[in-house]
XYZ file of C-alpha atoms in Angstrom:
786
model
C 0.109 0.195 0.110
C 1.292 3.489 -0.809
C 0.455 6.859 1.184
C 0.167 9.776 -0.757
C -0.487 13.444 0.464
C -2.339 16.041 -1.792
C -2.753 19.775 -0.962
C -6.947 20.519 -1.873
C -8.282 23.681 -2.823
C -11.675 24.749 -3.718
C -13.190 23.719 0.214
C -15.517 25.983 2.005
C -16.250 23.937 4.725
C -16.099 20.282 6.353
C -18.968 18.924 4.132
C -16.829 19.708 0.863
C -14.462 17.225 2.777
C -16.748 14.541 3.082
C -17.782 15.043 -0.566
C -14.005 14.964 -1.564
C -13.571 11.366 0.837
C -16.802 9.833 -0.921
C -15.104 10.639 -4.565
C -11.745 9.173 -3.696
C -13.237 5.901 -1.965
C -15.068 5.027 -4.640
C -11.878 4.143 -6.889
C -11.017 1.004 -6.862
C -7.603 0.169 -4.983
C -8.252 3.039 -2.583
C -8.144 1.726 0.985
C -8.412 5.190 2.743
C -8.877 8.565 2.009
C -8.831 11.134 4.926
C -9.508 14.804 4.305
C -8.132 17.743 7.088
C -10.350 20.687 6.297
C -8.261 23.014 8.729
C -4.735 22.374 6.697
C -6.667 21.695 3.517
C -4.973 18.331 2.926
C -6.242 15.165 1.614
C -4.107 11.748 2.571
C -4.649 8.744 0.547
C -3.499 5.007 0.942
C -3.920 2.975 -2.226
C -2.998 -0.135 -4.088
C -0.656 1.626 -7.084
C -1.336 -1.620 -9.159
C -4.841 -0.667 -9.139
C -5.275 2.955 -9.188
C -2.447 5.862 -10.213
C -2.015 9.359 -8.235
C -3.302 10.823 -11.406
C -6.753 9.167 -11.323
C -7.209 10.226 -7.595
C -6.382 13.901 -8.820
C -9.042 13.751 -11.257
C -11.694 11.978 -9.231
C -11.387 14.938 -6.710
C -11.687 17.461 -9.982
C -14.753 15.362 -10.696
C -16.403 16.387 -7.460
C -15.774 20.520 -8.332
C -12.201 20.469 -6.372
C -8.703 20.922 -7.254
C -5.766 18.555 -5.642
C -1.802 19.085 -6.218
C 0.716 17.485 -5.257
C 2.615 18.938 -2.480
C 6.090 18.538 -4.111
C 4.978 20.380 -7.220
C 2.541 22.457 -5.534
C 3.798 24.426 -2.382
C 4.443 27.748 -4.348
C 0.954 27.151 -6.117
C -1.014 26.418 -3.491
C 0.330 29.229 -1.202
C -0.388 31.661 -3.699
C -4.004 30.395 -4.670
C -4.181 31.071 -0.795
C -2.841 34.880 -1.268
C -5.224 35.257 -4.050
C -8.383 33.844 -2.489
C -7.343 35.681 0.591
C -7.730 39.006 -1.248
C -10.170 38.318 -3.128
C -12.448 37.708 -0.023
C -11.113 40.938 0.986
C -12.270 43.072 -2.167
C -15.597 40.952 -2.277
C -16.096 41.735 1.652
C -15.490 45.578 1.127
C -17.845 45.847 -2.087
C -20.879 43.951 -0.716
C -20.705 46.062 2.532
C -20.471 49.379 0.381
C -23.549 48.234 -1.291
C -25.488 46.907 1.399
C -25.382 49.513 3.949
C -27.385 52.357 1.792
C -29.212 49.339 1.019
C -30.373 48.588 4.978
C -30.860 52.323 5.008
C -33.240 52.611 2.271
C -35.164 49.725 3.134
C -35.803 50.031 6.600
C -34.844 53.890 7.125
C -38.801 55.271 6.381
C -39.701 52.034 8.991
C -37.544 54.138 11.745
C -38.431 57.660 11.127
C -35.107 58.347 9.251
C -34.731 60.680 6.188
C -35.407 59.001 3.091
C -35.763 61.050 -0.591
C -38.986 60.715 -1.715
C -38.052 59.516 -5.086
C -36.670 56.447 -2.846
C -39.237 56.142 -0.108
C -40.545 52.476 -0.423
C -44.090 54.080 1.194
C -44.388 56.866 -1.708
C -42.998 55.914 -4.976
C -42.773 51.746 -4.086
C -41.292 51.095 -7.783
C -38.522 53.546 -8.314
C -37.904 52.483 -4.844
C -38.083 48.932 -5.406
C -35.884 49.497 -8.671
C -33.221 51.116 -6.414
C -33.239 48.464 -4.101
C -32.697 45.787 -6.835
C -29.894 47.522 -8.452
C -28.201 47.602 -5.027
C -28.289 44.077 -4.301
C -27.299 42.705 -7.478
C -23.428 44.082 -6.870
C -23.855 42.372 -3.520
C -24.858 39.074 -5.061
C -22.251 39.056 -7.860
C -19.663 39.777 -4.622
C -21.293 36.403 -3.218
C -21.712 34.442 -6.376
C -19.085 32.000 -4.929
C -21.685 30.707 -2.227
C -24.375 30.114 -5.291
C -22.132 28.293 -7.654
C -20.437 26.230 -4.717
C -23.812 25.662 -3.307
C -25.833 24.419 -5.956
C -22.949 22.469 -6.836
C -22.836 20.493 -3.628
C -26.578 20.285 -3.986
C -25.826 18.487 -7.534
C -23.127 16.288 -6.271
C -25.736 14.807 -3.247
C -23.670 16.766 -0.088
C -25.176 20.138 0.450
C -23.382 22.099 2.690
C -22.878 25.755 4.597
C -23.294 27.398 0.943
C -26.112 25.510 0.170
C -27.916 26.990 2.476
C -27.195 30.483 2.347
C -27.780 29.721 -1.745
C -31.299 28.423 -0.845
C -31.996 31.067 2.074
C -31.188 33.740 0.068
C -32.520 32.771 -2.992
C -36.166 32.494 -1.768
C -35.989 35.852 -0.394
C -34.553 37.088 -3.852
C -37.223 34.823 -5.756
C -40.380 36.552 -3.755
C -38.543 40.055 -4.228
C -38.279 39.651 -7.712
C -42.047 38.736 -7.587
C -42.964 41.680 -5.574
C -41.344 44.107 -7.764
C -43.086 42.509 -11.410
C -46.713 42.912 -9.332
C -45.227 46.544 -8.495
C -44.257 46.933 -12.186
C -47.810 45.484 -13.262
C -49.786 48.475 -10.931
C -50.071 45.579 -7.855
C -49.691 49.021 -5.327
C -48.948 46.405 -1.962
C -46.112 44.654 -3.538
C -43.635 47.187 -1.895
C -44.223 45.252 1.689
C -43.009 42.070 -0.054
C -39.613 42.997 -0.914
C -36.498 41.673 1.199
C -33.622 42.503 -0.806
C -31.644 44.169 2.210
C -32.421 40.200 4.151
C -30.428 38.930 1.082
C -27.780 41.348 1.277
C -26.852 41.518 5.009
C -26.952 37.506 5.347
C -24.223 37.483 1.945
C -22.242 40.537 3.684
C -22.281 38.769 6.971
C -21.342 35.472 5.516
C -18.496 37.376 3.699
C -17.145 38.151 6.561
C -16.888 35.096 8.624
C -15.568 33.601 5.325
C -13.023 36.446 5.474
C -11.861 35.815 8.934
C -11.861 32.172 8.827
C -9.967 31.982 5.926
C -7.395 34.217 7.497
C -6.867 31.727 10.542
C -7.417 28.212 8.560
C -4.522 26.304 6.964
C -1.414 27.987 8.831
C -0.699 24.420 10.497
C 2.013 23.948 7.277
C 3.748 26.602 8.499
C 4.978 24.048 11.562
C 6.444 21.684 8.980
C 8.332 24.685 7.252
C 9.799 25.857 9.978
C 10.680 22.415 11.318
C 12.859 21.680 8.052
C 14.527 25.110 8.698
C 16.333 23.614 11.839
C 18.421 21.278 9.109
C 21.443 23.028 8.227
C 22.185 22.823 4.297
C 25.497 22.068 4.662
C 28.151 20.185 6.805
C 32.083 19.476 7.581
C 32.816 15.875 6.681
C 36.278 14.618 7.320
C 38.017 12.526 5.040
C 41.455 11.464 4.526
C 42.385 14.266 7.478
C 40.644 17.006 5.419
C 37.640 18.775 5.686
C 35.034 19.145 3.441
C 32.129 21.246 3.235
C 28.949 19.158 1.329
C 25.347 19.442 1.563
C 23.747 17.490 4.448
C 21.962 14.701 1.783
C 25.479 13.713 0.693
C 26.105 12.622 4.069
C 26.074 8.639 4.633
C 25.916 6.333 7.550
C 29.462 5.786 8.785
C 30.592 9.309 7.726
C 32.622 11.566 10.198
C 31.217 14.960 10.726
C 32.990 17.897 12.318
C 30.685 20.086 14.513
C 32.294 23.632 15.521
C 30.747 25.562 18.504
C 27.911 27.777 17.905
C 26.583 25.685 15.176
C 23.908 23.249 14.257
C 24.576 19.414 14.223
C 23.415 18.068 11.069
C 22.693 14.450 11.616
C 22.126 12.058 14.056
C 25.330 9.986 15.263
C 27.814 9.467 18.485
C 30.410 11.517 19.646
C 33.818 9.968 18.520
C 36.195 12.656 19.308
C 35.742 16.268 22.171
C 33.475 17.395 24.246
C 30.998 20.086 24.988
C 27.438 20.842 25.875
C 24.473 20.702 23.726
C 21.445 22.509 23.810
C 18.850 19.798 23.162
C 15.648 21.740 24.245
C 14.327 21.730 21.089
C 14.168 18.126 21.039
C 13.583 16.957 24.638
C 12.198 20.308 26.309
C 15.123 20.182 28.792
C 16.321 23.631 29.536
C 19.893 23.036 30.574
C 22.046 21.582 27.848
C 23.277 17.928 27.751
C 27.195 17.282 28.179
C 28.826 15.281 25.549
C 31.581 13.257 25.130
C 33.118 10.445 23.619
C 30.767 7.735 22.913
C 27.600 9.995 23.911
C 24.415 10.091 21.118
C 23.642 13.886 19.493
C 20.533 14.377 17.318
C 20.228 16.416 13.983
C 18.675 20.014 14.669
C 19.969 20.315 17.881
C 22.724 23.287 18.846
C 26.407 22.571 19.959
C 27.292 24.836 22.431
C 31.201 24.568 23.734
C 33.853 23.079 21.807
C 34.380 21.345 19.063
C 32.721 17.601 18.734
C 33.625 15.173 15.934
C 30.273 12.949 15.412
C 30.495 9.508 13.340
C 26.885 9.998 11.317
C 24.358 6.955 12.088
C 21.093 8.232 11.102
C 20.779 10.567 8.253
C 17.667 11.989 6.158
C 14.179 10.532 6.801
C 15.774 8.225 9.508
C 16.947 11.102 11.647
C 14.923 12.434 14.652
C 13.943 15.622 13.528
C 12.569 13.925 10.558
C 10.519 11.464 12.722
C 8.992 14.478 14.389
C 8.430 16.119 11.136
C 6.190 13.135 10.062
C 4.515 13.137 13.000
C 3.503 16.698 13.021
C 2.120 15.639 9.456
C 0.355 12.412 10.444
C -1.593 14.195 13.318
C -2.460 17.341 11.282
C -3.611 14.902 8.353
C -6.085 12.772 10.623
C -9.723 13.494 10.446
C -11.035 16.155 13.098
C -12.845 14.688 16.111
C -16.025 16.601 15.777
C -18.004 17.094 12.411
C -19.544 20.573 11.984
C -23.210 19.929 13.514
C -24.846 22.715 11.205
C -23.303 20.848 8.223
C -24.463 17.461 9.318
C -28.483 18.519 9.957
C -27.888 20.466 6.406
C -27.426 17.321 4.486
C -30.993 15.949 5.626
C -32.540 19.227 6.162
C -32.228 21.218 2.949
C -33.620 18.548 0.619
C -36.561 17.798 3.256
C -37.449 21.615 2.816
C -37.032 21.711 -0.954
C -39.119 18.377 -1.115
C -42.121 20.141 1.023
C -42.068 23.123 -0.606
C -42.543 21.630 -4.236
C -45.055 18.593 -2.510
C -47.179 21.676 -1.226
C -47.202 23.617 -4.289
C -47.661 21.040 -6.679
C -50.760 19.903 -4.413
C -52.374 23.398 -4.360
C -51.923 23.538 -8.020
C -53.595 20.108 -8.568
C -56.450 21.125 -6.252
C -57.215 23.898 -8.292
C -55.757 26.660 -6.657
C -54.322 28.286 -9.622
C -50.308 29.401 -10.343
C -50.027 32.441 -7.843
C -51.651 30.569 -5.077
C -49.078 27.659 -5.664
C -46.639 29.716 -6.233
C -47.435 31.673 -2.925
C -47.112 28.744 -0.944
C -43.466 27.544 -2.654
C -41.887 30.921 -1.779
C -43.741 30.879 1.824
C -42.376 27.407 2.613
C -38.902 28.297 1.145
C -38.848 31.742 3.122
C -40.245 30.530 6.181
C -37.706 27.376 6.272
C -34.974 29.342 4.780
C -31.889 27.884 6.804
C -30.159 31.351 7.336
C -30.408 30.939 10.831
C -29.095 27.827 10.687
C -26.387 29.325 8.729
C -25.531 32.301 11.203
C -25.885 29.861 14.104
C -22.483 28.599 13.971
C -20.333 31.005 12.134
C -21.535 33.909 14.580
C -21.040 32.273 17.889
C -17.611 31.275 16.767
C -16.758 34.989 15.871
C -17.748 36.227 18.846
C -16.978 34.124 21.028
C -12.971 34.042 19.466
C -12.897 37.383 19.189
C -13.917 37.873 23.170
C -11.242 35.086 23.816
C -8.718 37.070 21.569
C -9.193 40.216 23.538
C -8.287 37.806 26.893
C -5.700 36.733 25.606
C -6.783 33.597 24.257
C -6.256 32.565 20.366
C -8.351 30.241 18.888
C -6.706 29.343 15.499
C -10.008 27.879 14.121
C -13.615 27.251 14.795
C -12.593 23.419 15.225
C -10.445 24.217 17.838
C -13.300 26.018 19.348
C -15.674 23.339 19.035
C -13.451 20.490 20.303
C -12.053 22.543 23.331
C -15.388 22.049 25.123
C -15.567 18.284 25.721
C -11.826 17.876 26.998
C -11.218 16.391 30.602
C -7.754 16.204 30.999
C -4.941 18.563 30.410
C -1.683 16.867 29.574
C 1.000 19.949 30.558
C 4.775 20.469 29.536
C 7.388 20.961 32.451
C 9.784 23.518 30.756
C 8.446 26.495 30.256
C 4.889 25.481 30.557
C 4.805 24.957 34.467
C 8.112 26.536 34.454
C 9.790 29.746 33.560
C 11.915 27.909 31.109
C 15.358 28.950 31.957
C 17.731 28.331 34.630
C 17.670 30.358 38.175
C 19.841 30.408 41.406
C 17.692 29.110 43.882
C 19.834 28.300 46.759
C 23.082 29.309 48.176
C 24.674 26.810 51.538
C 27.961 27.495 53.323
C 29.726 25.045 54.711
C 31.665 25.826 58.260
C 34.921 26.567 57.750
C 38.481 26.991 59.605
C 38.937 30.236 61.453
C 41.328 32.136 58.742
C 40.531 30.542 55.857
C 39.589 33.776 53.902
C 38.860 37.095 54.678
C 35.195 37.291 55.315
C 34.713 40.776 55.315
C 32.443 42.346 52.639
C 32.747 46.077 51.308
C 29.728 47.664 52.698
C 28.697 48.400 48.929
C 29.376 45.018 48.037
C 27.420 43.349 50.519
C 23.537 44.218 49.896
C 21.445 41.708 50.896
C 20.307 39.079 47.852
C 16.803 39.773 45.861
C 13.934 37.423 45.143
C 14.393 33.730 46.736
C 17.930 34.374 47.797
C 18.471 36.064 51.548
C 21.480 36.591 53.204
C 21.335 37.401 56.574
C 22.811 40.860 57.027
C 24.734 42.985 54.589
C 27.705 42.262 56.766
C 27.534 38.445 55.750
C 26.509 37.047 58.913
C 26.636 33.057 58.076
C 23.016 31.812 58.016
C 24.333 28.434 59.323
C 24.769 27.181 62.553
C 28.668 27.509 62.914
C 30.274 30.512 62.110
C 32.851 30.574 59.137
C 32.455 31.717 55.169
C 29.424 33.920 53.833
C 27.102 33.431 51.590
C 27.912 36.732 49.785
C 31.388 35.348 49.252
C 30.469 32.442 47.907
C 28.250 33.810 45.614
C 31.163 36.535 44.693
C 33.766 33.850 44.082
C 31.597 31.416 41.826
C 30.545 33.989 39.980
C 34.051 35.616 39.530
C 34.972 32.144 38.316
C 31.765 31.504 36.140
C 32.080 34.803 34.005
C 34.294 32.992 32.095
C 31.843 30.374 30.779
C 29.154 30.438 28.289
C 27.399 27.306 29.882
C 23.495 28.523 31.024
C 24.228 27.582 34.538
C 27.136 29.602 34.689
C 25.034 32.268 33.575
C 22.229 31.745 36.137
C 24.841 32.452 38.806
C 26.592 35.323 37.190
C 23.110 36.973 36.900
C 22.213 36.938 40.521
C 25.587 38.468 41.771
C 24.642 41.462 39.158
C 21.308 41.392 40.892
C 22.882 41.807 44.697
C 25.643 44.107 43.029
C 28.607 42.190 43.704
C 31.736 43.097 42.802
C 33.312 40.272 41.145
C 36.941 39.575 41.459
C 39.571 39.058 38.511
C 40.560 35.135 37.415
C 43.276 33.549 35.828
C 44.071 30.451 34.004
C 40.509 29.442 33.328
C 40.171 26.181 32.460
C 36.526 24.504 31.811
C 35.723 20.397 31.593
C 32.624 19.935 29.904
C 30.424 17.840 31.804
C 32.109 18.258 35.518
C 33.437 21.700 35.972
C 35.806 24.610 35.496
C 38.887 26.016 37.931
C 40.902 28.974 37.863
C 43.028 31.274 39.929
C 41.542 33.849 41.809
C 43.821 36.909 43.152
C 42.787 38.180 46.719
C 45.290 40.288 49.283
C 47.807 39.847 46.668
C 47.834 36.007 46.652
C 46.891 33.581 44.372
C 44.103 31.302 45.097
C 43.241 27.656 43.330
C 39.193 27.901 42.957
C 37.262 25.009 41.885
C 33.242 25.145 40.787
C 31.262 21.943 39.795
C 30.095 18.515 40.594
C 30.815 16.470 43.230
C 33.362 13.961 40.588
C 35.320 16.863 39.621
C 35.997 17.865 43.413
C 37.140 14.489 43.863
C 39.330 14.355 40.837
C 41.039 17.707 42.506
C 41.897 16.596 45.569
C 39.234 18.543 47.686
C 39.705 17.859 51.309
C 36.487 15.152 52.097
C 36.253 16.409 55.583
C 32.981 17.280 57.525
C 32.485 20.165 55.715
C 32.528 18.313 52.436
C 30.158 15.589 54.041
C 27.762 18.119 54.988
C 27.799 19.608 51.757
C 27.251 16.363 49.772
C 24.185 15.476 52.159
C 22.534 19.127 51.462
C 23.391 18.170 48.186
C 21.290 15.060 48.376
C 18.374 17.088 49.437
C 18.624 19.576 46.873
C 18.938 17.159 43.951
C 15.403 15.339 45.342
C 14.118 18.564 44.539
C 14.916 18.510 40.699
C 17.796 20.937 41.433
C 21.211 21.033 39.711
C 24.150 21.303 42.610
C 27.334 23.418 41.962
C 30.143 22.520 44.823
C 32.543 25.387 45.798
C 36.396 24.487 46.754
C 38.832 27.050 47.469
C 42.547 25.551 47.903
C 41.527 22.002 48.545
C 38.981 23.368 51.401
C 35.428 22.527 50.636
C 33.487 26.144 50.884
C 29.462 25.301 49.980
C 27.350 24.574 47.165
C 24.737 26.582 44.589
C 21.879 25.592 43.262
C 20.129 26.276 40.199
C 16.891 24.966 38.620
C 14.162 25.852 36.207
C 11.688 27.721 38.317
C 8.055 27.521 38.777
C 5.526 30.188 37.170
C 4.350 32.115 39.643
C 0.336 31.278 38.471
C 1.530 27.703 37.807
C 0.028 26.096 41.169
C -3.000 28.366 41.348
C -4.098 27.064 37.244
C -3.769 23.298 38.279
C -5.819 24.060 41.295
C -8.592 25.840 39.294
C -8.758 23.012 36.697
C -9.430 20.497 39.394
C -11.957 22.142 41.031
C -13.458 22.293 37.251
C -13.486 18.301 36.940
C -10.325 18.443 34.825
C -7.439 15.896 35.294
C -3.929 17.044 34.689
C -0.845 15.424 34.029
C 2.776 16.011 33.405
C 4.601 15.214 30.519
C 8.456 15.944 30.410
C 11.609 15.191 28.777
C 13.384 16.115 32.271
C 14.589 13.492 34.868
C 11.930 11.363 36.965
C 12.888 13.108 40.115
C 13.146 16.733 38.678
C 9.959 16.032 36.801
C 8.238 14.786 40.079
C 9.490 17.350 42.292
C 8.029 20.128 40.244
C 4.606 18.009 39.910
C 4.636 17.635 43.834
C 4.689 21.506 44.377
C 1.801 22.273 42.087
C -0.247 19.399 42.773
C -0.086 17.004 39.843
C -0.183 13.415 40.622
C 0.777 11.576 37.802
C 3.829 12.121 35.880
C 5.580 10.669 32.760
C 9.249 11.865 32.529
C 12.393 11.324 30.344
C 10.385 10.892 27.116
C 11.522 12.105 24.010
C 9.082 13.892 21.508
C 7.370 10.569 19.789
C 6.824 9.326 23.179
C 5.276 12.585 24.181
C 2.598 12.142 20.843
C 2.102 8.151 21.983
C 1.400 9.168 25.474
C -0.980 11.415 24.457
C -2.190 8.810 22.113
C -2.335 6.191 25.216
C -4.396 8.756 27.413
C -6.952 9.136 24.694
C -7.240 4.884 24.355
C -7.884 5.547 28.256
C -11.186 7.162 27.133
C -9.734 11.255 28.112
C -10.435 14.148 25.535
C -6.949 15.121 26.015
C -5.771 19.057 25.670
C -1.756 19.118 25.365
C 0.137 22.177 26.455
C 3.365 22.989 25.669
C 5.913 25.786 24.317
C 8.805 23.778 22.656
C 9.694 22.412 19.423
C 9.590 18.789 21.430
C 6.179 19.351 22.027
C 5.001 19.935 18.194
C 3.910 16.357 17.767
C 2.316 15.824 20.992
C 0.114 19.206 20.228
C -0.825 18.118 16.519
C -1.775 14.625 17.730
C -3.967 15.722 21.037
C -7.961 16.561 20.575
C -6.640 20.354 21.119
C -3.344 21.597 21.095
C -2.586 24.544 23.139
C 1.208 26.798 23.127
C 2.113 29.103 25.622
C 2.735 32.109 24.032
C 5.849 32.948 24.858
C 7.230 29.653 23.225
C 8.273 28.911 19.637
C 6.608 29.467 16.536
C 6.967 26.383 15.451
C 4.817 24.964 18.682
C 2.542 27.953 18.223
C 1.277 27.046 14.550
C 0.939 23.397 15.606
C -1.322 24.237 18.346
C -4.882 25.034 18.239
C -4.864 27.615 20.867
C -2.126 30.206 21.511
C -2.304 31.722 25.568
C -0.694 34.946 24.405
C 0.042 36.119 28.036
C 1.599 32.969 28.882
C -0.072 32.343 32.134
C -1.330 28.709 32.810
C -4.735 29.744 34.428
C -6.059 30.749 30.707
C -5.792 27.463 29.956
C -9.484 26.807 31.937
C -10.649 30.189 30.605
C -10.232 28.477 26.858
C -11.963 25.732 27.942
C -14.560 27.770 29.540
C -14.949 30.065 26.687
C -15.492 26.878 24.344
C -18.149 25.593 26.558
C -20.163 28.759 26.488
C -19.682 28.936 22.482
C -21.000 25.519 22.215
C -23.694 26.225 24.277
C -24.742 29.317 22.626
C -24.433 27.363 18.985
C -26.684 24.489 20.470
C -29.328 26.972 21.341
C -29.033 29.242 18.157
C -29.613 25.814 16.575
C -32.713 24.663 18.516
C -34.416 28.264 18.042
C -33.723 28.382 14.255
C -35.442 24.568 14.369
C -38.357 26.342 16.219
C -39.334 28.540 13.569
C -38.822 26.019 11.077
C -41.078 23.224 12.823
C -43.798 25.834 13.812
C -43.819 27.804 10.475
C -43.690 25.146 7.645
C -46.655 23.617 8.075
C -48.912 27.215 8.495
C -46.728 28.357 4.984
C -47.793 24.884 3.160
C -51.256 25.735 3.892
C -52.480 23.787 6.799
C -54.443 26.441 8.293
C -55.914 27.333 5.036
C -56.925 23.363 4.791
C -59.334 24.087 7.849
C -60.447 27.839 6.736
C -57.996 29.577 8.168
C -55.806 32.438 5.967
C -52.974 31.343 4.407
C -49.682 32.701 5.626
C -48.781 35.968 3.660
C -44.809 35.223 2.380
C -44.388 38.843 3.933
C -45.034 36.975 7.368
C -42.697 34.179 6.357
C -39.932 36.557 5.705
C -40.536 38.371 8.716
C -40.457 35.587 11.014
C -37.270 34.380 8.744
C -35.344 37.398 9.861
C -36.320 37.322 13.128
C -35.385 34.231 13.670
C -31.792 35.071 12.434
C -31.513 38.241 14.356
C -32.305 36.265 17.637
C -29.427 34.145 16.751
C -27.211 36.925 15.946
C -28.162 38.499 19.230
C -27.667 35.428 21.242
C -24.122 35.056 19.981
C -23.449 38.599 21.043
C -24.204 37.940 24.574
C -20.541 36.319 24.347
C -18.819 39.329 24.009
C -19.695 40.611 28.005
C -17.797 37.102 29.097
C -15.766 37.805 31.723
C -14.016 34.281 33.020
């Protein structure tokens, strides 16, 4: 079986997607065909011996749409999208320019607005009617796609939203034309049956909705493009002792590749020479760089921070981890949306039934001897009162108003599908780094060990001994030890460590230097600085005209440097174990072989994270943590915010698999993340939510973006979705209530028992009232406060 993806042009709603799927599945050899309306892509699984890609494209063309192969269509498809957006804007502007005066002329006399006598419908019906007809023609031209696509969908047996618009406005227009002809023939009461402004207003509003929808739809492909940009175009390979710059595509497994500091690793491989720290946050979400040495695995697309590396390529091209992530995102985005549009589903049955009732009623009265005009009145009355304009407005107006209000609150829904799906969410999976936490390391703890008297002058100049800001506090500006035994001070410990770490570009070093700068500590001059990746850093610090050897690093580094393992050292290791269990990274400090103390660095919690989790739980929503960090780090963070279920040490493909596992457990899953590594999980979740401060790729892969980067907005987004869906259901109820009550009356049920025949004017008034009530109900969403 072969799998092929196509770009689709010409779709206007999810019913179009279903029509394409039906056309493709009829072909022999096609096992599966799925259309994603949001990304405008068709994914087909087929037997190449029975059907060709060209035959599939022809079937799509026959259904009324265009299919293009991605390899040849990227630029063409984007250009077509740009032209479509520009065309929609022009048509919306044109329709608005003619609808506003039409509304004024039609409604002005009813509300007492001044209207020239020549155009006043009450004083000069025929000229006024002709002017209204002339004004509605440009609006109809601007909305011509609704009629072309709507009636074509009916012909192909799949009525869609455009079909509703086409039939509803056509009914009003036909009756208005009928009344205009009556005016021309001398009937003076025909002016009360003109509803040109109704048709024009509906078309203009729908054009507005289409313009907004078109602007936000189909941007999912940007995530793939940005992921691909992570791949470097060239690489340095080593052959016969010489360096050659070659395109990445020319690298084969087994080739040795030189990766210089500050460059992107081109392929997956294993380090064979050198040591460095590598930023893998785009893959693992780990905010701290990973130390790499001989034998360590590295991944294409990650950033080499320090030191040169020689790696042996193991996976290249489509086999690399980055390529796998790209495929995961493509597959997730190409899958079927979990919830179809309710109005489209209803229209598939409702529209044919209404048309059948109108035709049968008119035919029955004609055969009963009532004449052509009586029968035409019944036909128009049924079509008018059953006009599904309210049904067509029920969903888009609620989505427009709801998403607009959400945007005011800093929550961006990228599509109507996202709004629909979010209301069913009962589990929120959160990434740790950058979502629950700030996403960058900060100095959180200082601890000084008891020292021998006279080891170092602890007098700190008054200007340099200010208390620490934020979570770090010293006991006094004079540097009194906060421990039990007098000795070395926290200010001096930080001052020494920052003086040495200033020579390093490691993120942990940056956190220490930043903390010293916040305390306005004056750093000491250091010499002979030597870094040992994965272990620590050493140098010579000058104080009182004497050189002192200073070490900052992990326990192994200090032991290798012969630091005395006395009581102070043992106390430091015990303290380090406690901090390690809290998910913090510990750096030990030693001077001239004497252990001084330690500093702890960690990715700190966002201030609102704990409250956000509490609010989600109170709303009955389950929360889980999914992280690429170590198990103990993830569990420590989860415990602080109140999350009980934790998935740790997971790679991107694992995150997507965990999301799928949670869905199989029966949950409706929202994934919240901020990094490239979260893209597959964001795309495969029922709803992907990106923290606004995160990467562009995460934001493109997600359905919802939280602009303020506040986890509390997660619940607000879900609540807005629930409110919007409740409004949509209310709108649909009232839209159908009018039809259920009005259709039998319009068909002449009362006239059968001697009652009056429903005047089409009253039918149109009821139709207009139903549309107005739907819009007014949707506008209530503007006042949502959260």
